Coordinates of C-alpha atoms and ligand atoms in Angstrom, one line a residue:
Chain A
M1 CA -9.1 -22.8 16.0
K2 CA -9.7 -19.2 16.3
I3 CA -9.6 -16.3 13.9
L4 CA -9.2 -12.8 15.2
A5 CA -10.5 -10.0 12.9
F6 CA -9.4 -6.5 13.5
A7 CA -12.4 -4.2 12.8
E8 CA -11.1 -0.7 11.8
Q9 CA -13.1 2.3 13.0
R10 CA -12.6 6.0 12.8
N11 CA -14.8 8.5 14.6
S12 CA -16.7 5.6 16.2
Q13 CA -17.8 4.4 12.8
F14 CA -16.7 1.2 11.2
K15 CA -14.8 1.4 8.0
K16 CA -16.1 -0.8 5.2
V17 CA -12.9 -2.9 5.6
A18 CA -14.0 -3.8 9.1
F19 CA -17.0 -5.7 7.9
E20 CA -14.9 -7.2 5.1
A21 CA -12.4 -8.5 7.6
V22 CA -15.0 -10.1 9.8
K23 CA -17.0 -11.6 6.9
A24 CA -13.8 -13.0 5.3
A25 CA -12.9 -14.5 8.7
R26 CA -16.3 -16.1 8.9
T27 CA -16.0 -17.6 5.4
L28 CA -12.6 -19.1 6.3
A29 CA -13.8 -20.1 9.8
D30 CA -16.6 -22.1 8.2
K31 CA -14.1 -24.2 6.2
L32 CA -11.8 -24.7 9.2
N33 CA -14.5 -25.2 11.8
A34 CA -13.1 -22.2 13.7
D35 CA -14.5 -19.3 15.8
V36 CA -14.4 -15.7 14.8
V37 CA -13.6 -13.0 17.4
A38 CA -13.6 -9.4 16.3
V39 CA -11.5 -6.7 18.0
V40 CA -12.5 -3.0 18.2
I41 CA -10.1 -0.4 19.5
G42 CA -11.0 3.3 20.2
N43 CA -12.3 5.8 22.7
S44 CA -16.0 5.3 22.7
V45 CA -16.7 2.4 20.5
A46 CA -18.6 -0.1 22.7
S47 CA -21.9 1.1 21.2
I48 CA -21.0 0.1 17.7
A49 CA -19.4 -3.3 18.5
G50 CA -22.6 -5.2 18.2
Q51 CA -22.8 -4.5 14.5
L52 CA -20.1 -7.1 13.9
G53 CA -22.3 -10.0 14.9
G54 CA -24.2 -9.5 11.6
Y55 CA -21.1 -10.2 9.6
G56 CA -20.1 -13.4 11.5
A57 CA -18.3 -12.5 14.7
T58 CA -19.5 -14.6 17.7
K59 CA -17.6 -12.5 20.2
V60 CA -16.4 -8.9 20.0
I61 CA -13.6 -7.7 22.2
V62 CA -13.7 -4.0 22.9
A63 CA -10.6 -2.1 24.1
E64 CA -11.4 1.5 25.1
D65 CA -9.3 4.3 26.4
P66 CA -9.7 8.1 26.1
R67 CA -6.1 8.2 24.7
L68 CA -7.3 6.0 21.8
E69 CA -9.4 8.7 20.3
F70 CA -6.9 8.6 17.4
Y71 CA -4.7 5.8 16.1
S72 CA -1.4 4.9 17.7
T73 CA 0.9 2.4 16.0
T74 CA 2.5 1.3 19.3
A75 CA -0.6 1.2 21.5
Y76 CA -2.7 -0.6 18.8
A77 CA 0.1 -3.2 18.2
K78 CA 0.3 -3.9 22.0
I79 CA -3.5 -4.3 22.4
I80 CA -4.0 -6.5 19.4
A81 CA -1.1 -8.7 20.3
E82 CA -2.3 -9.0 23.9
I83 CA -5.8 -9.9 22.8
A84 CA -4.4 -12.5 20.3
K85 CA -2.5 -14.1 23.2
Q86 CA -5.4 -14.1 25.6
E87 CA -7.6 -15.7 22.9
S88 CA -4.9 -18.1 21.7
A89 CA -5.8 -16.9 18.2
D90 CA -4.3 -19.0 15.3
I91 CA -5.1 -16.5 12.6
I92 CA -5.3 -12.7 12.5
F93 CA -7.1 -10.7 9.8
L94 CA -6.4 -7.0 9.3
P95 CA -7.4 -4.8 6.4
A96 CA -4.5 -3.9 4.0
S97 CA -5.5 -0.3 4.7
S98 CA -3.1 2.5 5.9
M99 CA -3.8 1.5 9.5
G100 CA -3.7 -2.3 8.9
K101 CA -0.5 -2.2 7.0
D102 CA 1.1 0.0 9.6
V103 CA 0.3 -2.2 12.6
A104 CA 0.5 -5.7 11.1
P105 CA 4.4 -6.0 11.1
R106 CA 4.6 -5.0 14.7
I107 CA 2.1 -7.6 15.8
A108 CA 3.9 -10.2 13.7
V109 CA 7.2 -9.6 15.6
K110 CA 5.4 -9.7 19.0
L111 CA 3.7 -13.0 18.2
N112 CA 6.4 -14.6 16.1
A113 CA 4.0 -14.8 13.2
G114 CA 4.4 -14.6 9.5
I115 CA 2.4 -12.2 7.3
A116 CA 0.9 -12.5 3.9
S117 CA 0.1 -8.9 2.9
D118 CA -2.6 -7.6 0.6
C119 CA -4.3 -10.9 0.0
T120 CA -6.9 -11.2 -2.7
A121 CA -8.0 -14.8 -2.1
L122 CA -7.8 -17.4 0.7
T123 CA -8.4 -21.1 0.1
V124 CA -8.0 -24.1 2.3
D125 CA -6.3 -27.1 0.7
G126 CA -6.1 -30.2 2.9
G127 CA -6.0 -28.1 6.1
T128 CA -3.4 -25.7 4.8
I129 CA -4.4 -22.1 4.1
K130 CA -3.2 -20.8 0.8
A131 CA -3.2 -17.1 0.4
T132 CA -3.1 -15.5 -3.1
R133 CA -1.6 -12.1 -3.5
P134 CA -0.6 -9.9 -6.4
V135 CA 3.1 -9.1 -6.9
Y136 CA 4.8 -6.8 -9.3
A137 CA 1.7 -4.5 -9.0
G138 CA -0.6 -7.2 -10.3
K139 CA 1.5 -8.3 -13.2
G140 CA 2.0 -11.6 -11.3
M141 CA 0.1 -13.6 -8.7
I142 CA 1.6 -15.8 -6.0
D143 CA 0.2 -18.4 -3.7
V144 CA 1.9 -18.4 -0.3
N145 CA 2.0 -20.6 2.7
I146 CA 2.7 -19.1 6.1
K147 CA 4.8 -21.6 8.1
T148 CA 4.5 -20.1 11.6
S149 CA 1.8 -21.4 13.9
I150 CA 0.3 -18.0 14.2
K151 CA -0.6 -16.5 10.8
I152 CA -1.4 -12.9 9.9
F153 CA -3.2 -11.9 6.7
T154 CA -3.9 -8.4 5.5
L155 CA -6.8 -8.3 3.1
R156 CA -7.0 -6.0 0.1
P157 CA -9.9 -3.6 0.5
N158 CA -12.9 -4.1 -1.8
V159 CA -12.0 -7.7 -2.7
F160 CA -13.6 -9.7 0.1
T161 CA -17.1 -8.3 -0.1
A162 CA -19.0 -8.0 3.2
G163 CA -22.5 -8.0 1.8
N164 CA -25.3 -7.0 4.2
S165 CA -25.6 -7.7 7.9
N166 CA -27.7 -10.8 8.7
G167 CA -28.7 -9.2 12.0
A168 CA -27.1 -11.8 14.2
S169 CA -25.8 -10.7 17.5
A170 CA -22.5 -11.3 19.2
S171 CA -21.3 -11.3 22.8
I172 CA -19.4 -8.2 23.8
E173 CA -16.4 -8.3 26.1
N174 CA -14.5 -5.4 27.5
K175 CA -10.8 -5.8 27.6
K176 CA -8.7 -3.6 29.9
V177 CA -5.2 -3.3 28.5
E178 CA -2.7 -1.5 30.8
L179 CA -1.2 1.3 28.7
S180 CA 1.7 3.4 29.8
D181 CA 2.9 6.7 28.2
A182 CA 5.6 4.6 26.5
D183 CA 2.9 2.8 24.6
F184 CA 1.9 6.1 23.0
I185 CA 5.4 7.0 21.8
V186 CA 3.9 7.1 18.3
S187 CA 0.6 8.8 18.4
V188 CA -1.7 10.6 16.1
K189 CA -2.6 14.1 17.4
E190 CA -4.8 15.2 14.6
V191 CA -6.6 13.9 11.5
K192 CA -6.9 16.1 8.5
T193 CA -9.6 15.0 6.0
A194 CA -10.2 16.6 2.7
S195 CA -13.8 17.4 3.4
G196 CA -16.3 15.5 1.3
K197 CA -13.5 14.2 -0.9
K198 CA -13.7 10.5 -1.7
D199 CA -10.4 8.6 -1.8
V200 CA -9.5 6.4 -4.7
S201 CA -8.4 3.6 -2.3
E202 CA -11.9 3.4 -0.8
A203 CA -14.2 4.2 -3.7
D204 CA -16.5 1.8 -5.5
I205 CA -16.3 3.9 -8.7
I206 CA -13.3 5.9 -9.9
V207 CA -13.1 8.4 -12.8
S208 CA -9.5 9.1 -13.7
G209 CA -8.1 11.6 -16.0
G210 CA -4.8 11.7 -17.9
R211 CA -2.5 14.0 -19.9
G212 CA -4.9 14.0 -22.9
L213 CA -7.1 16.5 -20.9
K214 CA -4.4 19.1 -21.8
A215 CA -4.8 21.4 -18.8
P216 CA -5.7 21.2 -15.1
E217 CA -8.9 23.2 -15.5
N218 CA -10.3 20.6 -17.8
F219 CA -10.5 18.2 -14.8
K220 CA -13.7 20.0 -14.0
M221 CA -15.2 17.7 -16.6
I222 CA -13.8 14.7 -14.7
E223 CA -15.1 16.0 -11.4
D224 CA -18.5 16.5 -12.9
L225 CA -18.7 13.0 -14.2
A226 CA -17.4 11.6 -10.9
A227 CA -20.0 13.6 -9.0
S228 CA -22.8 12.2 -11.2
L229 CA -21.6 8.7 -10.4
G230 CA -20.7 9.3 -6.8
A231 CA -17.2 8.4 -7.7
A232 CA -13.7 9.4 -6.6
V233 CA -11.4 11.3 -8.9
G234 CA -8.1 9.6 -9.9
A235 CA -5.2 10.6 -12.0
S236 CA -2.3 9.3 -14.0
R237 CA 1.3 10.0 -12.9
A238 CA 1.8 12.4 -15.9
V239 CA -0.8 14.8 -14.5
V240 CA 0.3 14.4 -10.9
D241 CA 3.9 15.1 -12.0
A242 CA 2.7 18.2 -13.9
G243 CA 1.2 19.4 -10.7
W244 CA -2.4 19.3 -12.1
R245 CA -3.6 16.9 -9.5
P246 CA -2.5 16.0 -5.9
H247 CA -0.3 13.0 -5.2
D248 CA -3.0 11.2 -3.3
E249 CA -5.0 10.8 -6.5
Q250 CA -2.3 8.9 -8.5
V251 CA -3.2 5.5 -9.5
G252 CA -0.6 3.0 -10.6
Q253 CA 2.5 1.1 -9.6
T254 CA 4.0 4.1 -7.7
G255 CA 0.6 5.5 -6.8
K256 CA -2.4 3.7 -5.4
T257 CA -3.5 0.2 -6.2
V258 CA -7.2 0.2 -6.6
S259 CA -9.9 -2.5 -7.2
P260 CA -13.2 -0.6 -7.6
T261 CA -16.3 -2.0 -9.2
L262 CA -16.0 0.5 -12.0
Y263 CA -12.9 2.3 -13.2
V264 CA -13.3 5.0 -15.9
A265 CA -10.0 6.0 -17.6
V266 CA -10.3 9.2 -19.6
A267 CA -7.5 10.4 -21.9
I268 CA -5.1 8.0 -20.2
S269 CA -2.8 6.0 -22.6
G270 CA -2.6 2.9 -20.3
A271 CA 1.2 2.7 -19.7
V272 CA 2.1 -0.5 -17.9
Q273 CA 2.7 1.4 -14.7
H274 CA -0.8 2.8 -14.8
L275 CA -2.4 -0.6 -15.7
A276 CA -0.5 -2.1 -12.8
G277 CA -2.5 -0.1 -10.3
M278 CA -6.0 -0.6 -11.7
S279 CA -6.2 -3.7 -13.9
S280 CA -7.9 -5.7 -11.1
S281 CA -10.9 -3.4 -11.2
K282 CA -14.1 -5.3 -11.9
Y283 CA -15.2 -3.2 -14.9
I284 CA -13.0 -0.8 -16.8
V285 CA -14.2 1.8 -19.2
A286 CA -11.7 3.6 -21.5
I287 CA -12.3 6.8 -23.3
N288 CA -9.4 7.7 -25.6
K289 CA -9.1 9.2 -29.1
D290 CA -6.4 6.8 -30.1
K291 CA -7.9 3.4 -30.9
D292 CA -4.5 1.8 -30.4
A293 CA -4.0 3.1 -26.9
P294 CA -3.0 0.2 -24.6
I295 CA -5.8 1.1 -22.1
F296 CA -8.2 -0.6 -24.5
S297 CA -6.5 -3.9 -23.9
V298 CA -7.8 -4.0 -20.4
A299 CA -11.1 -2.2 -21.0
D300 CA -14.5 -4.0 -20.9
Y301 CA -16.1 -1.1 -22.7
G302 CA -14.5 1.6 -24.8
I303 CA -15.3 4.7 -26.7
V304 CA -12.7 5.8 -29.2
G305 CA -13.4 9.5 -29.3
D306 CA -12.6 12.9 -28.0
A307 CA -13.0 13.2 -24.3
F308 CA -14.1 16.8 -24.5
E309 CA -17.2 15.6 -26.3
V310 CA -17.8 12.2 -24.8
V311 CA -17.4 13.0 -21.1
P312 CA -20.0 15.8 -20.9
A313 CA -22.4 13.6 -22.8
L314 CA -21.7 10.7 -20.4
T315 CA -22.3 13.0 -17.4
A316 CA -25.6 14.0 -18.9
E317 CA -26.7 10.4 -19.5
V318 CA -25.7 9.3 -16.0
T319 CA -27.6 12.3 -14.5
K320 CA -30.6 11.3 -16.6
L321 CA -30.4 7.7 -15.4
H322 CA -30.1 8.7 -11.7
G323 CA -32.9 11.3 -12.1
K324 CA -35.4 8.6 -13.0
Chain B
M1 CA 23.4 12.7 13.1
K2 CA 23.9 9.1 12.2
I3 CA 21.4 8.5 9.4
L4 CA 20.7 5.2 7.8
V5 CA 18.7 4.5 4.7
F6 CA 17.8 1.0 3.4
V7 CA 17.3 0.5 -0.3
N8 CA 16.1 -2.4 -2.4
H9 CA 17.2 -3.3 -6.0
V10 CA 14.0 -4.2 -8.0
P11 CA 12.9 -4.9 -11.5
D12 CA 12.0 -1.7 -13.2
T13 CA 8.4 -0.7 -13.6
E14 CA 8.3 -1.6 -17.4
T15 CA 9.1 -5.2 -16.6
K16 CA 6.8 -7.7 -18.3
V17 CA 6.5 -10.5 -15.8
K18 CA 7.5 -14.0 -17.0
V19 CA 7.4 -16.8 -14.6
G20 CA 10.7 -18.6 -14.2
A21 CA 11.4 -22.4 -14.6
D22 CA 10.9 -23.1 -10.9
G23 CA 7.3 -21.7 -11.1
K24 CA 8.0 -19.5 -8.0
L25 CA 10.1 -16.6 -9.1
I26 CA 10.2 -14.4 -12.2
D27 CA 12.5 -15.2 -15.1
P28 CA 15.1 -12.4 -14.8
T29 CA 16.3 -12.7 -18.4
G30 CA 16.2 -9.3 -20.0
V31 CA 14.9 -7.6 -16.9
N32 CA 16.5 -4.3 -15.9
F33 CA 16.8 -3.6 -12.2
M34 CA 16.7 -0.2 -10.5
L35 CA 16.6 1.6 -7.2
N36 CA 13.2 1.0 -5.8
P37 CA 11.2 4.2 -6.5
Y38 CA 10.0 4.6 -2.9
D39 CA 13.6 4.1 -1.6
E40 CA 14.7 7.0 -3.8
L41 CA 12.4 9.2 -1.7
A42 CA 13.9 7.7 1.4
V43 CA 17.4 8.5 0.1
E44 CA 16.4 12.1 -0.7
E45 CA 14.9 12.6 2.8
A46 CA 18.0 11.1 4.4
L47 CA 20.1 13.6 2.5
R48 CA 17.9 16.5 3.4
T49 CA 18.1 15.4 7.1
R50 CA 21.9 15.5 6.9
E51 CA 21.8 18.9 5.2
K52 CA 19.8 20.2 8.2
F53 CA 21.6 18.5 11.1
T54 CA 25.0 17.6 9.6
G55 CA 26.3 14.0 10.1
E56 CA 26.5 11.2 7.7
V57 CA 24.2 9.1 5.5
V58 CA 24.9 5.4 5.2
V59 CA 23.0 3.5 2.6
A60 CA 22.6 -0.2 2.9
S61 CA 21.1 -2.9 0.7
L62 CA 20.6 -6.6 1.2
G63 CA 21.1 -8.8 -1.8
G64 CA 23.6 -10.1 -4.3
D65 CA 26.4 -8.2 -6.1
S66 CA 24.0 -6.7 -8.6
N67 CA 22.6 -4.5 -5.7
K68 CA 25.8 -2.6 -5.9
E69 CA 24.3 -0.7 -8.9
T70 CA 21.5 0.6 -6.7
L71 CA 24.0 1.5 -3.9
R72 CA 26.1 3.4 -6.5
K73 CA 23.1 5.4 -7.6
S74 CA 22.4 6.3 -3.9
L75 CA 26.1 7.3 -3.5
A76 CA 25.8 9.4 -6.7
M77 CA 22.7 11.2 -5.1
G78 CA 25.0 12.1 -2.2
C79 CA 25.1 9.3 0.4
D80 CA 28.4 9.2 2.2
K81 CA 28.9 5.4 2.6
A82 CA 27.4 2.2 1.1
V83 CA 27.1 -1.2 2.6
L84 CA 26.1 -4.4 0.9
L85 CA 24.6 -7.0 3.2
K86 CA 25.6 -9.8 1.0
D87 CA 23.2 -12.7 0.5
A88 CA 21.9 -13.8 -2.8
S89 CA 19.4 -16.4 -1.4
V90 CA 15.6 -15.9 -1.5
R91 CA 14.4 -14.3 1.8
D92 CA 10.9 -13.3 2.9
S93 CA 10.2 -9.9 4.4
F94 CA 10.9 -11.3 7.9
A95 CA 14.3 -12.7 7.0
V96 CA 15.2 -9.5 5.2
A97 CA 14.1 -7.4 8.2
G98 CA 16.1 -9.5 10.7
A99 CA 19.3 -8.8 8.8
L100 CA 18.6 -5.1 8.4
A101 CA 17.8 -4.7 12.1
D102 CA 21.1 -6.4 13.0
Y103 CA 23.0 -4.0 10.9
A104 CA 21.1 -0.9 12.1
K105 CA 21.9 -1.9 15.7
E106 CA 25.5 -2.4 14.9
Y107 CA 25.7 1.0 13.2
G108 CA 23.8 2.8 15.9
A109 CA 21.5 4.8 13.6
E110 CA 19.6 7.7 15.1
I111 CA 17.1 7.8 12.3
I112 CA 16.4 5.1 9.7
F113 CA 14.6 5.7 6.4
F114 CA 12.8 3.1 4.4
G115 CA 10.6 3.2 1.4
K116 CA 6.9 2.4 1.6
Q117 CA 7.2 -0.9 -0.3
S118 CA 9.4 -2.8 -2.6
I119 CA 7.7 -2.8 -6.0
D120 CA 8.6 -6.4 -6.7
Y121 CA 6.7 -8.2 -3.9
D122 CA 4.7 -5.2 -2.7
G123 CA 5.0 -6.4 0.8
A124 CA 5.1 -3.0 2.7
Q125 CA 6.4 -4.8 5.8
V126 CA 10.1 -4.5 6.2
G127 CA 10.2 -1.0 7.7
G128 CA 7.6 -1.8 10.4
L129 CA 9.2 -5.2 11.1
V130 CA 12.7 -3.6 11.6
A131 CA 11.2 -0.9 13.9
E132 CA 9.5 -3.4 16.1
M133 CA 12.6 -5.7 16.2
L134 CA 14.7 -2.7 17.4
G135 CA 11.9 -1.4 19.7
L136 CA 11.9 1.9 17.9
P137 CA 9.0 4.2 17.0
S138 CA 8.0 4.3 13.4
V139 CA 5.8 6.3 11.1
S140 CA 4.8 4.8 7.8
V141 CA 3.5 6.3 4.5
V142 CA 5.1 9.6 5.5
V143 CA 4.4 12.6 3.1
K144 CA 5.8 15.3 5.4
L145 CA 8.5 15.3 8.0
E146 CA 9.7 17.8 10.6
I147 CA 12.4 17.1 13.1
K148 CA 13.2 19.6 15.9
D149 CA 15.0 19.0 19.2
G150 CA 14.6 15.3 18.9
N151 CA 10.9 15.5 18.4
I152 CA 9.2 14.4 15.2
V153 CA 6.0 15.7 13.6
A154 CA 5.1 13.6 10.6
E155 CA 2.2 13.5 8.3
R156 CA 1.1 10.1 7.1
E157 CA -1.3 9.3 4.4
I158 CA -4.6 7.6 5.2
E159 CA -7.7 7.0 3.1
G160 CA -9.2 10.3 2.3
G161 CA -6.8 12.4 4.4
H162 CA -3.7 12.7 6.5
E163 CA -2.8 11.9 10.1
I164 CA -0.4 14.2 12.1
V165 CA 1.8 11.9 14.1
H166 CA 4.1 12.9 16.9
T167 CA 7.1 10.8 18.0
K168 CA 10.7 11.1 19.0
L169 CA 14.2 10.2 17.8
P170 CA 15.6 7.6 17.4
A171 CA 13.0 6.5 15.0
V172 CA 12.1 4.8 11.7
I173 CA 10.6 6.8 8.9
I174 CA 8.9 5.1 6.0
A175 CA 8.6 7.3 2.9
Q176 CA 5.6 7.7 0.6
K177 CA 5.4 9.5 -2.7
G178 CA 4.8 13.2 -2.0
L179 CA 7.4 13.4 0.7
N180 CA 9.9 15.1 -1.6
D181 CA 11.1 15.3 -5.2
P182 CA 14.3 13.2 -5.3
R183 CA 17.3 14.9 -6.8
Y184 CA 19.1 13.7 -9.9
P185 CA 22.6 12.7 -9.3
S186 CA 25.0 15.4 -10.5
L187 CA 27.9 14.6 -12.8
K188 CA 30.3 15.1 -10.0
G189 CA 28.2 12.9 -7.8
I190 CA 28.3 10.1 -10.4
M191 CA 32.1 10.5 -10.7
D192 CA 32.6 10.5 -6.9
A193 CA 30.3 7.5 -6.5
K194 CA 32.6 5.4 -8.8
R195 CA 35.5 6.0 -6.4
K196 CA 33.7 5.4 -3.2
P197 CA 34.1 1.9 -1.8
I198 CA 31.2 -0.4 -1.1
E199 CA 31.7 -2.2 2.1
E200 CA 30.6 -5.8 2.0
K201 CA 29.3 -7.7 5.0
T202 CA 28.3 -11.3 5.3
I203 CA 25.1 -11.9 7.2
A204 CA 23.6 -14.7 9.2
A205 CA 21.0 -16.9 7.6
V206 CA 17.5 -16.6 9.0
E207 CA 14.6 -18.9 8.3
S208 CA 11.8 -17.4 6.2
R209 CA 8.3 -17.6 7.6
V210 CA 6.4 -17.3 4.4
E211 CA 7.1 -19.5 1.4
V212 CA 5.9 -19.0 -2.2
V213 CA 4.1 -22.1 -3.5
E214 CA 3.5 -20.9 -7.0
M215 CA 3.7 -17.9 -9.2
R216 CA 1.6 -17.3 -12.2
K217 CA 0.3 -14.6 -14.5
P218 CA -3.1 -13.1 -13.7
A219 CA -5.9 -14.5 -15.8
A220 CA -6.1 -12.7 -19.1
K221 CA -9.0 -10.5 -19.8
A222 CA -11.5 -11.1 -22.5
Q223 CA -11.5 -8.6 -25.4
G224 CA -13.6 -5.6 -24.5
K225 CA -16.3 -3.9 -26.6
I226 CA -15.8 -0.7 -28.5
I227 CA -19.2 1.0 -28.3
G228 CA -18.7 4.0 -30.5
T229 CA -16.5 6.7 -31.8
D230 CA -18.2 9.9 -30.5
A231 CA -20.5 11.4 -28.0
S232 CA -23.5 9.6 -29.4
A233 CA -22.1 6.4 -27.8
A234 CA -22.6 7.8 -24.3
A235 CA -26.2 6.6 -24.0
E236 CA -25.3 3.1 -25.0
L237 CA -22.4 3.0 -22.6
V238 CA -24.6 4.1 -19.7
R239 CA -27.2 1.5 -20.6
L240 CA -24.6 -1.3 -20.6
L241 CA -23.1 -0.2 -17.3
H242 CA -26.6 -0.1 -15.8
E243 CA -28.2 -3.2 -17.4
E244 CA -25.3 -5.5 -18.4
A245 CA -22.6 -4.8 -15.8
K246 CA -25.0 -3.6 -13.2
V247 CA -22.4 -1.3 -11.7
I248 CA -24.2 2.0 -11.8
Ligands
FAD1 C1 9.3 4.4 -12.3 C2 8.0 4.8 -12.9 C3 6.8 4.7 -12.2 C4 5.6 5.1 -12.8 N1 4.4 5.0 -12.0 C5 3.3 5.4 -12.6 C6 2.1 5.3 -11.8 O1 2.0 4.9 -10.6 N2 0.9 5.7 -12.4 C7 0.9 6.2 -13.7 O2 -0.2 6.5 -14.2 N3 2.0 6.3 -14.4 C8 3.2 5.9 -13.9 N4 4.3 6.1 -14.6 C9 4.3 6.8 -15.9 C10 3.8 6.1 -17.1 O3 4.8 5.4 -17.7 C11 3.1 7.0 -18.1 O4 4.1 8.0 -18.5 C12 1.9 7.8 -17.6 O5 1.0 6.8 -17.0 C13 1.2 8.5 -18.8 O6 0.1 9.2 -18.3 P1 -1.1 9.6 -19.3 O7 -1.7 8.3 -19.8 O8 -2.0 10.5 -18.6 O9 -0.4 10.4 -20.5 P2 0.0 10.0 -22.0 O10 0.7 8.7 -22.1 O11 0.6 11.2 -22.6 O12 -1.4 9.7 -22.6 C14 -2.4 10.6 -22.9 C15 -3.5 9.9 -23.7 O13 -4.6 10.8 -23.9 C16 -5.1 10.5 -25.2 N5 -5.8 11.8 -25.6 C17 -5.2 12.9 -26.0 N6 -6.2 13.8 -26.3 C18 -7.4 13.2 -26.1 C19 -8.7 13.7 -26.2 N7 -9.0 14.9 -26.6 N8 -9.7 12.8 -25.9 C20 -9.4 11.5 -25.5 N9 -8.1 11.1 -25.4 C21 -7.1 11.9 -25.7 C22 -4.0 10.1 -26.0 O14 -4.4 9.3 -27.1 C23 -3.1 9.3 -25.0 O15 -3.5 8.0 -25.0 C24 5.5 5.6 -14.1 C25 6.7 5.7 -14.8 C26 7.9 5.3 -14.3 C27 9.2 5.4 -15.1
AMP2 N1 16.7 -6.4 0.3 C1 16.6 -5.2 0.9 N2 17.7 -4.4 1.2 C2 17.5 -3.2 1.8 N3 16.3 -2.6 2.1 C3 15.2 -3.3 1.8 C4 15.3 -4.6 1.2 N4 14.0 -5.1 1.1 C5 13.2 -4.1 1.5 N5 13.9 -3.1 2.0 C6 13.4 -1.8 2.5 O1 12.1 -2.0 3.1 C7 11.1 -1.3 2.4 C8 9.8 -2.0 2.4 O2 10.0 -3.2 1.6 P1 8.9 -4.4 1.5 O3 8.4 -4.7 2.9 O4 9.7 -5.5 0.9 O5 7.9 -3.9 0.6 C9 11.7 -0.9 1.1 O6 11.2 0.2 0.5 C10 13.2 -0.7 1.5 O7 13.4 0.5 2.1

């Protein structure tokens, strides 16, 4: 048996989800007595490929091409499917990231495979792999069984923790995939990043603000607390709809689903649509002046008080802690 | 332009999930269904595309008779024609995509709009599956779209930024929040929608590739701790996060 793990990189640096995919593949492979082969695609990425050995890959296949400086849906799908065929892979792991979710369906069609998306757990039960995934934005969980012989799983970021590299090495193989212009019919020409801004979908800690903050300028307080914690700033839909914060910060059923280690909800009531996007966070802190706000029902720690007093005090305490 | 938009009919976002008697699906009693929120963005973008290039917008949904409600809403927003791909059985993303791809081919769409994901099963697969089945280019999680002389420049959302993607018509566009602000149906739109017929098509059965073994509610969370009622609680909260939870 063989598990292929797609190791996402941007700018010749692995994303955290790359290590998560390889490590999750290793964990499953140990139960199935399988091999783990990692795949890296990009322009000049051979030099980083070796890192994946430390997370459990025995072999890393590198597909390089100058036209692969940026992501291309069509070229990536072709490369991954071709490598999967060459390796006779039984299982393919991709992150449930923007890239992974984009390319996975295409690979599935090419390989006649079924997909379980956004998995949060994988177990082996009498030789069958059972994938657990949240549905209804986490209000329900389902266990699914993929019936096709090739199975694709996309893994929710931040759930399958990679831990540290154990320093092991892997063999590196270069794969030449013939790519024509037609394979680049969909291609990224430019990447715009909000400089220095952490994204909620990748952050370990998130500080989110809601309508109780009363005005957009009061988010300064949220940004300060986030900065002291090294956190990303999130928002409820109410403040996004009001134009106080950009769409990409919205957490919830119609925003982003997040699973950080710590989620701090400030002046957010905790409507079911908001809870849907963040209730799987490992620790939740709620700051709200209404003791009956539903957000407290999911919080591990709460302060029933005025955000305008509590948040600056919290920032000061965190700064004090980190200063020591 | 021949514009096609696929919409799903899903439990509304307020729904409290109750597992049904079969232990695999939700209990639909008392659940309100609505046009999938991401598909509302897809409908809006389809209408804007028609306003720019002329042509017609066909809206299609696969499901039982109740999906007509969502098709009517789409007609009320301004779609020209609605099609129900009739099948009330349970299908996985792959089986849904197969039927949608067949219809898209039959219709000969030049651009097909989808939503990012259905908010019931949160699969986020169908748009990409259909594109690959039809051999069409696709851009997913699109927050900005420009079409000119058959060329497409789209912005898609990635972690911490956006990608500028180039491609060509015919293509599949998968909408993400931020792409537009969907219009409300006008009174006239609602009246007109009541009169417009909904075409029904029977579709071939396709085998699902993924089966649900069990559905359950997520494990309930233990009651949290209220640490205090004013700023003086901040120090204790930071101590707990540092020493007890060990997350900062
Ligand atoms: C189809 C649909 C999809 C939706 N999707 C989402 C989604 O993805 N994400 C999302 O967030 N919402 C979503 N919603 C909206 C959701 O229902 C709520 O309206 C929204 O989450 C409320 O935002 P809020 O908590 O910031 O505001 P409010 O509900 O107005 O709550 C403000 C809170 O601030 C508290 N407060 C006020 N002043 C202070 C103070 N000085 N100090 C401390 N606390 C204070 C109040 O006690 C209150 O609890 C959706 C709704 C629908 C219908
Ligand atoms: N039954 C359906 N009928 C029509 N369109 C659908 C259906 N299911 C999914 N879609 C479309 O595919 C998108 C992605 O769905 P999913 O992969 O189920 O999350 C949705 O936003 C819809 O645009």
